[in-house]
mmCIF file of C-alpha atoms and ligand atoms in Angstrom:
data_model
loop_
_atom_site.group_PDB
_atom_site.id
_atom_site.type_symbol
_atom_site.label_atom_id
_atom_site.label_comp_id
_atom_site.label_asym_id
_atom_site.label_seq_id
_atom_site.Cartn_x
_atom_site.Cartn_y
_atom_site.Cartn_z
ATOM 1 C CA ALA A 1 38.641 -20.201 23.692
ATOM 2 C CA LYS A 2 40.896 -17.578 22.007
ATOM 3 C CA ALA A 3 40.834 -19.446 18.615
ATOM 4 C CA ARG A 4 37.384 -20.000 18.713
ATOM 5 C CA GLU A 5 36.530 -16.223 19.447
ATOM 6 C CA ARG A 6 38.844 -15.247 16.541
ATOM 7 C CA SER A 7 37.089 -17.587 14.190
ATOM 8 C CA SER A 8 33.674 -16.489 15.163
ATOM 9 C CA TRP A 9 34.617 -12.854 14.711
ATOM 10 C CA ARG A 10 35.863 -13.766 11.312
ATOM 11 C CA ARG A 11 32.647 -15.235 10.198
ATOM 12 C CA PHE A 12 30.715 -12.384 11.815
ATOM 13 C CA ASP A 13 32.937 -9.951 9.880
ATOM 14 C CA PHE A 14 32.650 -11.681 6.564
ATOM 15 C CA SER A 15 28.720 -11.910 6.634
ATOM 16 C CA MET A 16 28.697 -8.244 7.508
ATOM 17 C CA VAL A 17 30.825 -7.476 4.614
ATOM 18 C CA GLU A 18 28.753 -9.711 2.324
ATOM 19 C CA GLN A 19 25.561 -8.069 3.274
ATOM 20 C CA VAL A 20 26.862 -4.523 2.989
ATOM 21 C CA THR A 21 28.147 -5.535 -0.393
ATOM 22 C CA ARG A 22 24.834 -6.906 -1.591
ATOM 23 C CA ARG A 23 22.991 -3.922 -0.259
ATOM 24 C CA LEU A 24 25.376 -1.445 -2.191
ATOM 25 C CA ALA A 25 24.802 -3.596 -5.391
ATOM 26 C CA MET A 26 21.154 -3.376 -4.714
ATOM 27 C CA GLU A 27 21.236 0.334 -4.323
ATOM 28 C CA LYS A 28 23.177 0.647 -7.458
ATOM 29 C CA ASN A 29 20.579 -1.449 -9.326
ATOM 30 C CA ILE A 30 17.570 0.376 -8.020
ATOM 31 C CA ARG A 31 19.132 3.805 -9.323
ATOM 32 C CA LYS A 32 19.696 2.207 -12.640
ATOM 33 C CA GLY A 33 16.365 0.841 -12.489
ATOM 34 C CA LEU A 34 14.858 4.207 -11.689
ATOM 35 C CA GLU A 35 16.671 5.732 -14.803
ATOM 36 C CA ASN A 36 15.543 2.921 -17.026
ATOM 37 C CA GLY A 37 11.790 3.066 -15.872
ATOM 38 C CA GLU A 38 11.924 -0.513 -14.670
ATOM 39 C CA PHE A 39 9.674 0.367 -11.589
ATOM 40 C CA VAL A 40 5.852 0.247 -12.613
ATOM 41 C CA PRO A 41 2.674 -0.068 -10.698
ATOM 42 C CA TYR A 42 0.434 -3.249 -10.946
ATOM 43 C CA TYR A 43 -3.200 -2.827 -9.798
ATOM 44 C CA GLN A 44 -5.258 -4.941 -7.458
ATOM 45 C CA PRO A 45 -8.825 -4.557 -7.691
ATOM 46 C CA ARG A 46 -10.819 -3.199 -4.651
ATOM 47 C CA VAL A 47 -14.394 -4.718 -4.616
ATOM 48 C CA ASP A 48 -17.913 -3.630 -3.378
ATOM 49 C CA ILE A 49 -18.783 -6.546 -1.334
ATOM 50 C CA ARG A 50 -22.674 -6.477 -2.083
ATOM 51 C CA THR A 51 -22.306 -5.891 -5.989
ATOM 52 C CA GLY A 52 -19.099 -7.687 -6.776
ATOM 53 C CA ARG A 53 -18.216 -4.510 -8.766
ATOM 54 C CA VAL A 54 -14.643 -3.297 -8.874
ATOM 55 C CA VAL A 55 -14.786 0.337 -7.308
ATOM 56 C CA GLY A 56 -11.086 1.055 -7.324
ATOM 57 C CA MET A 57 -7.637 -0.395 -7.262
ATOM 58 C CA GLU A 58 -4.320 -0.231 -5.266
ATOM 59 C CA ALA A 59 -1.292 0.503 -7.025
ATOM 60 C CA LEU A 60 1.459 -1.871 -5.915
ATOM 61 C CA VAL A 61 5.145 -1.465 -7.407
ATOM 62 C CA ARG A 62 6.838 -4.243 -9.242
ATOM 63 C CA TRP A 63 10.402 -4.231 -10.467
ATOM 64 C CA LEU A 64 10.443 -5.532 -14.239
ATOM 65 C CA LYS A 65 14.177 -6.283 -14.580
ATOM 66 C CA PRO A 66 16.054 -6.505 -17.735
ATOM 67 C CA ASP A 67 16.674 -10.419 -17.325
ATOM 68 C CA GLY A 68 12.755 -10.648 -17.701
ATOM 69 C CA THR A 69 12.031 -11.228 -13.852
ATOM 70 C CA VAL A 70 9.572 -9.489 -11.755
ATOM 71 C CA GLY A 71 10.794 -8.060 -8.513
ATOM 72 C CA ASN A 72 8.323 -7.854 -5.464
ATOM 73 C CA PRO A 73 8.474 -5.050 -2.941
ATOM 74 C CA ALA A 74 9.757 -7.316 -0.099
ATOM 75 C CA ASP A 75 12.844 -7.749 -2.173
ATOM 76 C CA PHE A 76 13.780 -4.000 -2.794
ATOM 77 C CA ILE A 77 11.433 -1.642 -0.833
ATOM 78 C CA PRO A 78 13.510 -2.027 2.468
ATOM 79 C CA VAL A 79 16.578 -0.804 0.720
ATOM 80 C CA ALA A 80 14.853 1.874 -0.915
ATOM 81 C CA GLU A 81 13.566 3.033 2.201
ATOM 82 C CA ASP A 82 17.159 2.844 4.050
ATOM 83 C CA THR A 83 18.612 4.540 1.082
ATOM 84 C CA GLY A 84 15.968 7.272 0.612
ATOM 85 C CA LEU A 85 15.467 6.234 -2.765
ATOM 86 C CA ILE A 86 11.857 5.248 -1.964
ATOM 87 C CA VAL A 87 11.041 9.053 -2.424
ATOM 88 C CA GLN A 88 11.910 9.085 -6.000
ATOM 89 C CA LEU A 89 10.436 5.521 -6.518
ATOM 90 C CA GLY A 90 7.124 6.655 -4.578
ATOM 91 C CA GLU A 91 6.806 9.758 -6.926
ATOM 92 C CA ARG A 92 7.221 7.677 -10.068
ATOM 93 C CA VAL A 93 4.478 5.273 -8.822
ATOM 94 C CA LEU A 94 2.133 8.133 -7.923
ATOM 95 C CA ARG A 95 2.537 9.716 -11.400
ATOM 96 C CA ASP A 96 2.133 6.367 -13.197
ATOM 97 C CA ALA A 97 -1.020 5.517 -11.077
ATOM 98 C CA CYS A 98 -2.561 8.924 -11.688
ATOM 99 C CA GLU A 99 -1.925 9.026 -15.281
ATOM 100 C CA GLN A 100 -3.343 5.585 -15.613
ATOM 101 C CA ALA A 101 -6.285 6.292 -13.564
ATOM 102 C CA ARG A 102 -6.985 9.401 -15.800
ATOM 103 C CA ARG A 103 -6.650 7.193 -19.028
ATOM 104 C CA TRP A 104 -9.179 4.477 -17.607
ATOM 105 C CA HIS A 105 -11.467 7.380 -16.523
ATOM 106 C CA LEU A 106 -11.561 8.649 -19.990
ATOM 107 C CA SER A 107 -11.822 5.303 -21.854
ATOM 108 C CA GLY A 108 -14.603 3.586 -20.597
ATOM 109 C CA LEU A 109 -13.885 2.668 -16.884
ATOM 110 C CA PRO A 110 -15.060 5.945 -15.201
ATOM 111 C CA GLY A 111 -14.906 6.642 -11.542
ATOM 112 C CA LEU A 112 -12.294 3.976 -10.290
ATOM 113 C CA ARG A 113 -10.451 5.524 -7.378
ATOM 114 C CA VAL A 114 -6.668 4.618 -7.280
ATOM 115 C CA ALA A 115 -4.940 4.106 -4.066
ATOM 116 C CA VAL A 116 -1.248 4.699 -3.823
ATOM 117 C CA ASN A 117 1.109 3.835 -0.918
ATOM 118 C CA ILE A 118 3.077 6.808 0.841
ATOM 119 C CA SER A 119 6.061 5.910 2.681
ATOM 120 C CA ALA A 120 7.101 7.541 5.769
ATOM 121 C CA HIS A 121 10.159 9.345 3.881
ATOM 122 C CA GLN A 122 7.461 10.930 1.528
ATOM 123 C CA PHE A 123 5.026 11.905 4.292
ATOM 124 C CA ARG A 124 6.669 15.179 4.878
ATOM 125 C CA ALA A 125 5.762 18.955 4.577
ATOM 126 C CA ASN A 126 6.080 18.961 0.737
ATOM 127 C CA LEU A 127 3.952 15.790 0.191
ATOM 128 C CA ALA A 128 0.649 18.006 -0.544
ATOM 129 C CA GLU A 129 2.501 20.316 -3.198
ATOM 130 C CA LEU A 130 3.782 17.056 -5.031
ATOM 131 C CA VAL A 131 0.358 15.700 -4.998
ATOM 132 C CA PHE A 132 -1.245 18.775 -6.259
ATOM 133 C CA ALA A 133 1.238 19.147 -8.953
ATOM 134 C CA VAL A 134 0.919 15.477 -9.976
ATOM 135 C CA LEU A 135 -2.992 15.913 -10.160
ATOM 136 C CA GLU A 136 -2.518 18.901 -12.136
ATOM 137 C CA ASP A 137 -0.091 17.240 -14.565
ATOM 138 C CA SER A 138 -2.251 14.039 -15.126
ATOM 139 C CA GLY A 139 -5.624 15.752 -15.058
ATOM 140 C CA LEU A 140 -6.936 13.300 -12.547
ATOM 141 C CA ASP A 141 -9.984 14.397 -10.524
ATOM 142 C CA PRO A 142 -8.496 14.688 -6.920
ATOM 143 C CA GLU A 143 -11.527 12.554 -5.668
ATOM 144 C CA LEU A 144 -10.257 9.678 -7.744
ATOM 145 C CA LEU A 145 -7.057 9.597 -5.668
ATOM 146 C CA GLU A 146 -6.474 7.871 -2.307
ATOM 147 C CA LEU A 147 -3.165 7.983 -0.518
ATOM 148 C CA GLU A 148 -2.605 5.007 1.883
ATOM 149 C CA ILE A 149 -0.493 5.952 4.945
ATOM 150 C CA THR A 150 0.347 3.532 7.785
ATOM 151 C CA GLU A 151 -0.291 4.234 11.373
ATOM 152 C CA SER A 152 3.253 4.485 12.383
ATOM 153 C CA THR A 153 3.940 7.029 9.663
ATOM 154 C CA MET A 154 0.777 9.078 10.968
ATOM 155 C CA MET A 155 2.048 8.816 14.724
ATOM 156 C CA SER A 156 5.546 10.028 14.138
ATOM 157 C CA ASP A 157 4.791 13.878 14.056
ATOM 158 C CA LEU A 158 1.172 14.492 14.961
ATOM 159 C CA GLY A 159 1.091 18.265 14.195
ATOM 160 C CA GLN A 160 2.494 17.716 10.982
ATOM 161 C CA THR A 161 0.004 14.751 10.117
ATOM 162 C CA VAL A 162 -2.971 16.777 11.065
ATOM 163 C CA SER A 163 -1.731 19.598 8.809
ATOM 164 C CA LEU A 164 -0.973 17.443 5.838
ATOM 165 C CA LEU A 165 -4.353 15.561 6.099
ATOM 166 C CA GLU A 166 -6.206 18.826 6.197
ATOM 167 C CA GLN A 167 -4.435 20.161 3.125
ATOM 168 C CA LEU A 168 -5.145 16.988 1.077
ATOM 169 C CA ALA A 169 -8.791 16.875 2.389
ATOM 170 C CA ARG A 170 -9.404 20.418 1.447
ATOM 171 C CA ARG A 171 -8.724 19.476 -2.289
ATOM 172 C CA GLY A 172 -10.861 16.392 -2.152
ATOM 173 C CA ILE A 173 -8.113 13.772 -1.938
ATOM 174 C CA HIS A 174 -8.881 10.760 0.062
ATOM 175 C CA THR A 175 -6.579 9.071 2.704
ATOM 176 C CA ALA A 176 -6.634 5.703 4.263
ATOM 177 C CA ILE A 177 -4.929 4.305 7.188
ATOM 178 C CA ASP A 178 -3.023 1.336 6.088
ATOM 179 C CA ASP A 179 -2.544 -1.976 8.031
ATOM 180 C CA PHE A 180 -4.937 -0.758 10.377
ATOM 181 C CA GLY A 181 -4.674 -2.636 13.799
ATOM 182 C CA THR A 182 -0.890 -3.585 13.484
ATOM 183 C CA GLY A 183 0.449 -0.305 14.938
ATOM 184 C CA HIS A 184 -0.625 2.004 17.890
ATOM 185 C CA SER A 185 -4.114 2.809 16.995
ATOM 186 C CA SER A 186 -5.747 5.258 19.021
ATOM 187 C CA LEU A 187 -9.466 5.891 18.966
ATOM 188 C CA TYR A 188 -8.722 9.572 19.759
ATOM 189 C CA TYR A 189 -6.604 10.117 16.732
ATOM 190 C CA LEU A 190 -9.078 8.186 14.452
ATOM 191 C CA LYS A 191 -11.556 11.086 15.350
ATOM 192 C CA THR A 192 -9.122 13.752 15.111
ATOM 193 C CA PHE A 193 -7.305 12.899 11.900
ATOM 194 C CA HIS A 194 -9.167 13.876 8.608
ATOM 195 C CA ILE A 195 -9.292 10.290 6.916
ATOM 196 C CA ASN A 196 -11.724 8.562 4.827
ATOM 197 C CA THR A 197 -10.768 4.734 5.070
ATOM 198 C CA LEU A 198 -9.414 2.125 7.258
ATOM 199 C CA LYS A 199 -7.743 -0.886 5.565
ATOM 200 C CA ILE A 200 -7.945 -3.981 8.145
ATOM 201 C CA ASP A 201 -4.677 -5.447 8.009
ATOM 202 C CA ARG A 202 -4.354 -8.958 6.239
ATOM 203 C CA SER A 203 -2.936 -10.558 9.390
ATOM 204 C CA PHE A 204 -6.261 -10.314 11.027
ATOM 205 C CA VAL A 205 -8.456 -11.491 7.857
ATOM 206 C CA ARG A 206 -6.325 -14.559 7.692
ATOM 207 C CA ASP A 207 -7.526 -16.431 10.686
ATOM 208 C CA ILE A 208 -10.960 -14.800 10.777
ATOM 209 C CA LEU A 209 -12.779 -18.272 10.845
ATOM 210 C CA ASN A 210 -10.495 -20.144 13.417
ATOM 211 C CA ASP A 211 -9.342 -17.370 15.743
ATOM 212 C CA GLU A 212 -12.029 -15.687 17.856
ATOM 213 C CA ASN A 213 -9.947 -12.776 18.809
ATOM 214 C CA ASP A 214 -9.238 -11.846 15.222
ATOM 215 C CA ALA A 215 -13.216 -12.392 14.486
ATOM 216 C CA ASN A 216 -13.946 -9.881 17.114
ATOM 217 C CA ILE A 217 -11.315 -7.547 16.310
ATOM 218 C CA VAL A 218 -12.674 -7.497 12.593
ATOM 219 C CA SER A 219 -16.222 -7.232 13.461
ATOM 220 C CA THR A 220 -15.459 -4.499 15.982
ATOM 221 C CA VAL A 221 -13.417 -2.414 13.513
ATOM 222 C CA ILE A 222 -16.147 -2.483 10.901
ATOM 223 C CA THR A 223 -18.778 -1.483 13.473
ATOM 224 C CA MET A 224 -16.373 1.446 14.744
ATOM 225 C CA ALA A 225 -15.641 2.700 11.243
ATOM 226 C CA GLN A 226 -19.252 2.771 10.491
ATOM 227 C CA ASN A 227 -19.960 4.690 13.430
ATOM 228 C CA LEU A 228 -17.207 7.146 12.697
ATOM 229 C CA SER A 229 -18.473 7.325 8.967
ATOM 230 C CA LEU A 230 -15.297 5.843 7.613
ATOM 231 C CA GLN A 231 -15.137 3.629 4.703
ATOM 232 C CA VAL A 232 -13.436 0.129 5.482
ATOM 233 C CA VAL A 233 -11.679 -2.433 3.539
ATOM 234 C CA ALA A 234 -10.705 -5.722 4.413
ATOM 235 C CA GLU A 235 -7.228 -6.874 2.874
ATOM 236 C CA GLY A 236 -6.076 -10.145 1.949
ATOM 237 C CA VAL A 237 -9.400 -12.107 1.412
ATOM 238 C CA GLU A 238 -8.583 -15.518 -0.020
ATOM 239 C CA THR A 239 -11.349 -17.587 0.575
ATOM 240 C CA ALA A 240 -15.292 -17.603 -0.078
ATOM 241 C CA GLU A 241 -15.599 -18.443 3.634
ATOM 242 C CA GLN A 242 -13.707 -15.254 4.731
ATOM 243 C CA LEU A 243 -15.720 -13.228 2.218
ATOM 244 C CA ASP A 244 -18.975 -14.741 3.586
ATOM 245 C CA PHE A 245 -17.923 -13.680 7.286
ATOM 246 C CA LEU A 246 -16.957 -10.165 6.299
ATOM 247 C CA ARG A 247 -20.300 -10.055 4.405
ATOM 248 C CA ARG A 248 -22.292 -10.908 7.389
ATOM 249 C CA HIS A 249 -20.536 -8.341 9.533
ATOM 250 C CA GLY A 250 -21.271 -5.503 7.146
ATOM 251 C CA CYS A 251 -17.767 -4.951 5.646
ATOM 252 C CA PRO A 252 -18.509 -2.800 2.629
ATOM 253 C CA GLU A 253 -15.320 -3.524 0.402
ATOM 254 C CA VAL A 254 -12.592 -5.919 0.143
ATOM 255 C CA GLN A 255 -9.528 -6.754 -1.695
ATOM 256 C CA GLY A 256 -7.724 -10.146 -2.031
ATOM 257 C CA TYR A 257 -6.395 -12.962 -4.016
ATOM 258 C CA TYR A 258 -10.083 -14.324 -3.996
ATOM 259 C CA TYR A 259 -10.977 -11.659 -6.563
ATOM 260 C CA ALA A 260 -7.776 -10.973 -8.137
ATOM 261 C CA ARG A 261 -3.861 -10.432 -7.567
ATOM 262 C CA PRO A 262 -2.046 -7.282 -8.400
ATOM 263 C CA LEU A 263 -2.413 -7.248 -12.294
ATOM 264 C CA PRO A 264 -0.531 -5.620 -14.899
ATOM 265 C CA VAL A 265 -2.366 -2.823 -16.849
ATOM 266 C CA ALA A 266 -3.869 -4.804 -19.619
ATOM 267 C CA GLU A 267 -4.829 -7.615 -17.407
ATOM 268 C CA PHE A 268 -6.617 -5.450 -14.884
ATOM 269 C CA GLU A 269 -8.460 -3.673 -17.662
ATOM 270 C CA ALA A 270 -9.710 -6.931 -18.935
ATOM 271 C CA TYR A 271 -10.648 -8.065 -15.350
ATOM 272 C CA VAL A 272 -12.683 -4.738 -14.758
ATOM 273 C CA ARG A 273 -14.432 -5.048 -18.137
ATOM 274 C CA LYS A 274 -15.463 -8.611 -17.556
ATOM 275 C CA THR A 275 -16.754 -7.876 -13.980
ATOM 276 C CA ASN A 276 -18.407 -4.470 -14.212
ATOM 277 C CA GLY A 277 -19.700 -5.442 -17.597
HETATM 278 P P1 C2E B 301 0.431 -3.285 1.524
HETATM 279 O O1 C2E B 301 0.156 -1.797 1.272
HETATM 280 O O2 C2E B 301 -0.233 -3.786 2.742
HETATM 281 O O3 C2E B 301 -0.303 -3.975 0.347
HETATM 282 C C1 C2E B 301 -0.891 -5.350 0.396
HETATM 283 C C2 C2E B 301 0.033 -6.457 0.051
HETATM 284 O O4 C2E B 301 -0.689 -7.549 0.250
HETATM 285 C C3 C2E B 301 0.550 -6.474 -1.503
HETATM 286 O O5 C2E B 301 1.708 -6.968 -1.501
HETATM 287 C C4 C2E B 301 -0.628 -7.448 -1.934
HETATM 288 O O6 C2E B 301 -0.132 -7.934 -3.185
HETATM 289 C C5 C2E B 301 -0.757 -8.458 -0.924
HETATM 290 N N1 C2E B 301 -2.076 -9.197 -0.957
HETATM 291 C C6 C2E B 301 -3.227 -8.665 -1.511
HETATM 292 N N2 C2E B 301 -4.200 -9.512 -1.494
HETATM 293 C C7 C2E B 301 -3.522 -10.698 -0.760
HETATM 294 C C8 C2E B 301 -4.234 -11.896 -0.511
HETATM 295 O O7 C2E B 301 -5.352 -12.220 -0.483
HETATM 296 N N3 C2E B 301 -3.269 -12.709 0.077
HETATM 297 C C9 C2E B 301 -2.007 -12.647 0.229
HETATM 298 N N4 C2E B 301 -1.124 -13.329 1.105
HETATM 299 N N5 C2E B 301 -1.416 -11.255 0.084
HETATM 300 C C10 C2E B 301 -2.245 -10.280 -0.500
HETATM 301 P P2 C2E B 301 2.904 -6.514 -2.355
HETATM 302 O O8 C2E B 301 2.542 -5.768 -3.565
HETATM 303 O O9 C2E B 301 4.095 -7.477 -2.405
HETATM 304 O O10 C2E B 301 3.495 -5.291 -1.505
HETATM 305 C C11 C2E B 301 3.901 -5.185 -0.258
HETATM 306 C C12 C2E B 301 4.110 -4.070 0.608
HETATM 307 O O11 C2E B 301 5.010 -3.502 -0.132
HETATM 308 C C13 C2E B 301 2.761 -3.212 0.578
HETATM 309 O O12 C2E B 301 1.999 -3.744 1.542
HETATM 310 C C14 C2E B 301 3.398 -1.903 0.851
HETATM 311 O O13 C2E B 301 3.725 -1.798 2.208
HETATM 312 C C15 C2E B 301 4.796 -2.003 0.047
HETATM 313 N N6 C2E B 301 4.610 -1.266 -1.323
HETATM 314 C C16 C2E B 301 3.933 -1.818 -2.375
HETATM 315 N N7 C2E B 301 3.969 -0.656 -3.309
HETATM 316 C C17 C2E B 301 4.378 0.227 -2.886
HETATM 317 C C18 C2E B 301 4.538 1.590 -3.346
HETATM 318 O O14 C2E B 301 4.556 1.955 -4.479
HETATM 319 N N8 C2E B 301 5.060 2.578 -2.552
HETATM 320 C C19 C2E B 301 5.444 2.196 -1.025
HETATM 321 N N9 C2E B 301 5.850 3.123 -0.291
HETATM 322 N N10 C2E B 301 5.453 0.936 -0.841
HETATM 323 C C20 C2E B 301 4.903 0.056 -1.418
HETATM 324 CA CA1 CA B 302 -1.343 -0.557 1.115
HETATM 325 CA CA1 CA B 303 -2.094 -2.938 3.814
HETATM 326 CA CA1 CA B 304 1.677 -3.578 4.671
#
């Protein structure tokens, strides 16, 4: 038994060391990638379900590595969060997205609102000042920016959340609750928080046609949002059948692979020109 214990300890230790080493290497690479401008947003269209027109886009970060591969958020966002590098990375994405939205606004694709994800580390007292400064620097109309914040981020410090949302709203910046339904949503806070949009999480949309609970949740959220005068966006729409369900239940806006994946700048631009005419 002793020998077995010892060997299992050795295995345990080894994998721990390996994991820590990998994380440290990843942290170093993220720092280097930030210096070299390797993190850039791709853009996924947000579509008006009735007209099929693109009304905006979500900025989703990608890591364009020196070896030519493209890294997805699932691979590096957790490490960026743990190390706090997400603050720097998030600011980079915010600046890029605002500058790009401004360029599109001026170059024949006017009025598209860009949505940017804000991590819990960024949702701090100084967020409003940062956002105001970025808007000033980029020249983007505040009405054309939406910040996506998850429920759990909003619920961690209610006083601060109320104050931040007020500061942003006073300047006309939109805010959305991201991944709605996956955290501790409360109807009370939905009424109290100064927000514009609910984004229905992809996990509810996925089984909308087979799972009666998911179908009921989605149709209830749509109705509720309308009663509260909130915009609502269904995420992760992949099929014509899902789209049809959402249309029949009055969902105004959708996002998903059915229309387009997150696209690099030139491809997004081509997509919008083709779609919006
Ligand atoms: P999210 O904010 O919920 O973003 C939606 C994710 O769903 C994106 O994954 C998008 O590519 C994916 N998606 C969109 N439509 C479909 C669909 O029809 N089917 C499927 N299967 N997936 C779809 P992505 O780009 O890999 O990003 C994953 C997560 O990483 C995001 O989830 C967000 O939490 C985080 N993230 C991405 N960019 C940023 C960023 O700039 N800052 C921060 N803080 N987080 C980010
Ligand atoms: Ca999001
Ligand atoms: Ca989401
Ligand atoms: Ca998410």
